[in-house]
């Protein structure tokens, strides 16, 4: 009996420690697509619908169940297979916490390429829905790009993940091998961490760093880019997570390969753990 009395306080302390650990995660959920109405917080807008014959609301943005798993994810495609002319397929949801000017937050998500060819970009916006619909690509600030499309100057992208830099994009790197990263692999989940500095330009902000884990190339988390640029540098609070994709013009379509999203989270400061840890 004496031993039991001695053990009880220790058991209570352990229970308290476990409970504290369970509630002390720095991560704030944006969306994991597991609710009974998983699209209720998302706004979909096709703001340049040039489909001919015209198809209303041509983008395919929906929650699906992963084969053989209990997990659900969001898939985003500019249009169904064979449909071209949807040039601005926007999908966005409001952040649970604003990132004020002067603050640094880490954004975490998982993403997977359904297949190439495609043309996708996703990131954060400091505009309201009216502004997002009006500005489309220019509504983005920190962003990541997935595409293998031809550019207007004839350059062919190869599907390597890209960040915003100056007036264009740059590929991420493989720091272990000191080279440009390889193209993303189809059908494999990647985890991305975007460490977003929303300070003013004069304070060294409007920048973001990117960490990646996934595929055969990045079995361990690696810092794959330092000092990427916000697209517009408006120096406003970041308030929406935004995705955009594009079929390309009818005469030279890019392809309708989708991008899958899951487990969107945010945390104050620099957080390089996983929300599942």
XYZ file of C-alpha atoms in Angstrom:
277
model
C 0.000 0.000 0.000
C 2.868 2.333 0.837
C 4.421 1.730 -2.619
C 1.062 2.489 -4.268
C 0.759 5.777 -2.383
C 4.264 6.677 -3.517
C 3.466 5.866 -7.141
C 0.195 7.810 -7.383
C 1.802 11.305 -7.338
C 4.306 10.186 -9.966
C 1.492 8.834 -12.169
C -0.420 12.106 -11.809
C 2.656 14.127 -12.728
C 3.220 11.939 -15.779
C -0.406 12.371 -16.856
C -0.124 16.144 -16.513
C 3.100 16.141 -18.518
C 1.480 14.118 -21.292
C -1.558 16.396 -21.354
C 0.621 19.505 -21.518
C 2.656 18.001 -24.320
C -0.508 17.259 -26.275
C -1.710 20.857 -26.047
C 1.573 22.671 -26.512
C 1.986 22.254 -30.268
C 2.885 25.545 -31.952
C 0.958 24.554 -35.077
C -2.393 26.123 -35.963
C -4.487 24.166 -38.442
C -5.528 25.927 -41.638
C -7.167 22.822 -43.131
C -6.597 19.061 -43.180
C -9.700 18.265 -45.299
C -11.071 15.811 -42.757
C -14.199 17.719 -41.673
C -17.735 16.677 -42.621
C -17.943 19.688 -44.968
C -14.317 20.049 -46.093
C -14.913 22.769 -48.701
C -16.955 25.089 -46.491
C -14.065 27.528 -45.931
C -12.875 27.627 -49.540
C -13.772 30.114 -52.266
C -13.489 28.995 -55.910
C -13.376 31.476 -58.782
C -12.584 31.062 -62.485
C -11.820 34.668 -63.301
C -10.691 34.206 -66.892
C -12.852 31.502 -68.329
C -12.096 31.329 -72.047
C -13.425 27.798 -72.537
C -15.086 27.312 -75.917
C -17.674 25.912 -75.936
C -18.136 27.639 -72.611
C -18.176 25.520 -69.457
C -19.343 27.244 -66.289
C -17.016 26.781 -63.295
C -14.527 24.604 -65.202
C -11.904 24.143 -62.478
C -11.834 20.788 -60.685
C -11.191 21.470 -57.000
C -12.505 18.835 -54.633
C -11.684 16.658 -51.642
C -10.878 13.027 -52.381
C -9.973 9.981 -50.317
C -6.501 8.524 -50.739
C -6.596 4.993 -52.138
C -6.210 2.416 -49.396
C -5.970 5.103 -46.709
C -8.343 6.916 -44.370
C -6.712 10.204 -45.377
C -8.469 12.922 -47.382
C -6.786 15.609 -49.490
C -7.652 18.476 -51.825
C -6.956 18.087 -55.545
C -6.787 21.142 -57.778
C -6.984 21.030 -61.587
C -7.688 23.959 -63.923
C -10.320 21.895 -65.768
C -11.320 18.341 -66.564
C -9.247 16.330 -69.001
C -9.407 17.682 -72.532
C -10.874 21.063 -71.530
C -8.735 24.106 -72.360
C -9.138 27.843 -71.945
C -9.522 28.214 -68.170
C -6.736 30.706 -67.640
C -7.208 31.708 -63.967
C -8.527 28.959 -61.686
C -8.393 30.398 -58.154
C -9.097 28.560 -54.893
C -8.424 30.177 -51.521
C -9.249 30.042 -47.831
C -8.874 32.530 -44.985
C -6.028 32.001 -42.532
C -7.077 31.354 -38.920
C -4.510 33.949 -37.800
C -3.321 37.020 -39.689
C 0.406 37.425 -40.195
C 0.858 41.063 -39.257
C 3.521 43.327 -40.702
C 6.672 42.709 -38.696
C 5.861 39.083 -37.875
C 7.496 35.835 -39.000
C 5.429 32.671 -39.413
C 6.206 29.206 -40.741
C 3.710 27.626 -43.129
C 3.645 23.856 -43.525
C 1.827 21.741 -46.092
C 2.039 18.499 -48.000
C 1.647 18.443 -51.763
C 1.781 15.847 -54.520
C 1.930 16.134 -58.319
C -0.860 14.126 -59.911
C 0.975 14.205 -63.244
C 2.737 16.502 -65.683
C 2.132 18.537 -67.848
C 0.657 21.186 -65.551
C 0.968 24.770 -64.342
C 0.359 25.579 -60.657
C 1.370 28.194 -58.119
C 0.343 28.467 -54.466
C 1.140 30.653 -51.499
C -0.165 33.518 -49.386
C -2.069 36.695 -50.132
C -2.637 39.960 -48.310
C -5.739 40.829 -50.351
C -9.415 40.212 -49.643
C -11.544 38.043 -51.984
C -12.393 40.962 -54.265
C -8.708 41.823 -54.571
C -7.688 38.201 -55.123
C -10.212 37.761 -57.931
C -9.070 40.980 -59.563
C -5.310 40.465 -59.211
C -5.059 36.627 -59.596
C -1.285 35.925 -59.879
C -0.461 39.348 -58.452
C -2.575 38.593 -55.398
C 0.218 36.263 -54.257
C 3.151 37.296 -52.085
C 5.336 34.325 -50.960
C 4.667 31.427 -53.310
C 5.842 28.089 -54.711
C 5.472 27.108 -58.357
C 5.043 23.670 -59.962
C 5.097 23.538 -63.763
C 6.762 22.073 -66.826
C 5.246 24.544 -69.287
C 7.005 26.520 -72.007
C 7.581 30.195 -71.193
C 6.835 32.951 -73.707
C 10.542 33.139 -74.604
C 10.602 29.442 -75.503
C 12.263 28.193 -72.289
C 10.891 24.806 -71.187
C 10.405 24.289 -67.469
C 11.100 20.783 -66.208
C 8.884 20.415 -63.124
C 11.464 21.448 -60.535
C 9.874 23.298 -57.609
C 10.404 27.051 -57.952
C 10.275 30.146 -55.752
C 9.633 33.764 -56.595
C 12.815 35.786 -57.168
C 12.926 39.377 -58.422
C 10.563 39.574 -61.404
C 10.589 35.854 -62.160
C 11.192 32.421 -60.628
C 14.219 30.376 -59.584
C 14.548 26.633 -59.024
C 15.192 25.267 -55.559
C 18.544 23.635 -54.828
C 19.881 20.371 -53.451
C 22.303 21.686 -50.800
C 23.822 18.274 -50.062
C 24.961 17.830 -53.670
C 25.423 21.567 -54.329
C 23.295 21.656 -57.467
C 19.842 22.549 -58.730
C 17.172 20.166 -57.479
C 15.684 17.527 -59.759
C 12.119 17.744 -61.103
C 9.385 16.766 -58.669
C 8.320 13.137 -58.862
C 4.756 12.357 -59.830
C 2.595 10.553 -57.294
C 4.815 11.203 -54.244
C 4.035 13.407 -51.266
C 6.387 16.255 -50.387
C 6.406 18.271 -47.181
C 7.197 21.971 -47.499
C 8.020 24.571 -44.862
C 7.887 28.230 -45.890
C 9.424 30.521 -43.278
C 7.779 33.823 -44.116
C 9.192 37.155 -42.911
C 6.445 39.749 -43.256
C 8.530 42.643 -41.948
C 8.913 45.759 -44.046
C 11.481 45.797 -46.832
C 13.638 48.306 -44.954
C 13.711 45.860 -42.010
C 14.867 42.962 -44.196
C 11.416 41.483 -44.706
C 9.147 40.566 -47.606
C 11.297 37.422 -47.884
C 10.852 33.701 -47.299
C 13.009 30.588 -46.922
C 11.938 27.125 -48.054
C 12.594 23.683 -46.564
C 11.564 20.438 -48.253
C 11.279 16.737 -47.490
C 9.950 14.034 -49.796
C 10.478 12.011 -52.938
C 13.695 10.128 -53.545
C 15.808 13.289 -53.580
C 14.917 14.651 -50.150
C 14.466 11.783 -47.670
C 15.484 14.207 -44.912
C 14.387 17.793 -44.447
C 16.688 20.183 -46.309
C 16.786 23.948 -46.666
C 16.361 24.307 -50.416
C 16.177 28.095 -50.811
C 17.178 31.159 -48.799
C 15.799 34.643 -49.348
C 13.065 34.223 -51.940
C 11.049 37.373 -52.662
C 7.452 38.316 -52.044
C 5.852 38.911 -55.428
C 4.367 42.369 -54.873
C 5.831 43.478 -51.499
C 2.682 45.341 -50.456
C 3.718 45.269 -46.759
C 0.254 44.274 -45.535
C -0.979 41.498 -43.199
C -1.128 38.084 -44.892
C -4.701 36.808 -44.637
C -5.379 34.068 -47.234
C -3.861 30.834 -48.508
C -4.232 30.956 -52.291
C -3.802 28.456 -55.119
C -3.910 29.242 -58.845
C -3.607 27.077 -61.933
C -4.000 27.530 -65.662
C -4.804 25.330 -68.668
C -2.912 27.726 -70.915
C -4.356 29.207 -74.101
C -6.520 27.032 -76.353
C -3.952 27.153 -79.162
C -1.048 26.076 -76.892
C -2.455 24.409 -73.760
C -0.150 23.633 -70.832
C -1.919 20.482 -69.660
C -4.417 19.753 -66.903
C -2.325 17.703 -64.491
C -3.483 18.287 -60.925
C -1.750 19.218 -57.703
C -2.839 17.628 -54.417
C -2.744 19.491 -51.101
C -3.010 18.242 -47.524
C -2.336 19.216 -43.901
C -2.047 22.998 -44.162
C -0.711 24.498 -40.914
C 0.920 27.682 -39.673
C 3.034 28.504 -36.604
C 4.514 31.662 -35.192
C 8.261 32.120 -35.677
C 10.594 29.566 -37.236
C 9.172 26.077 -36.716
C 10.861 23.207 -38.527
C 9.060 20.348 -36.840
C 6.095 18.580 -38.398
C 2.559 19.094 -37.070
C 2.362 15.309 -36.742
C 5.408 15.178 -34.422
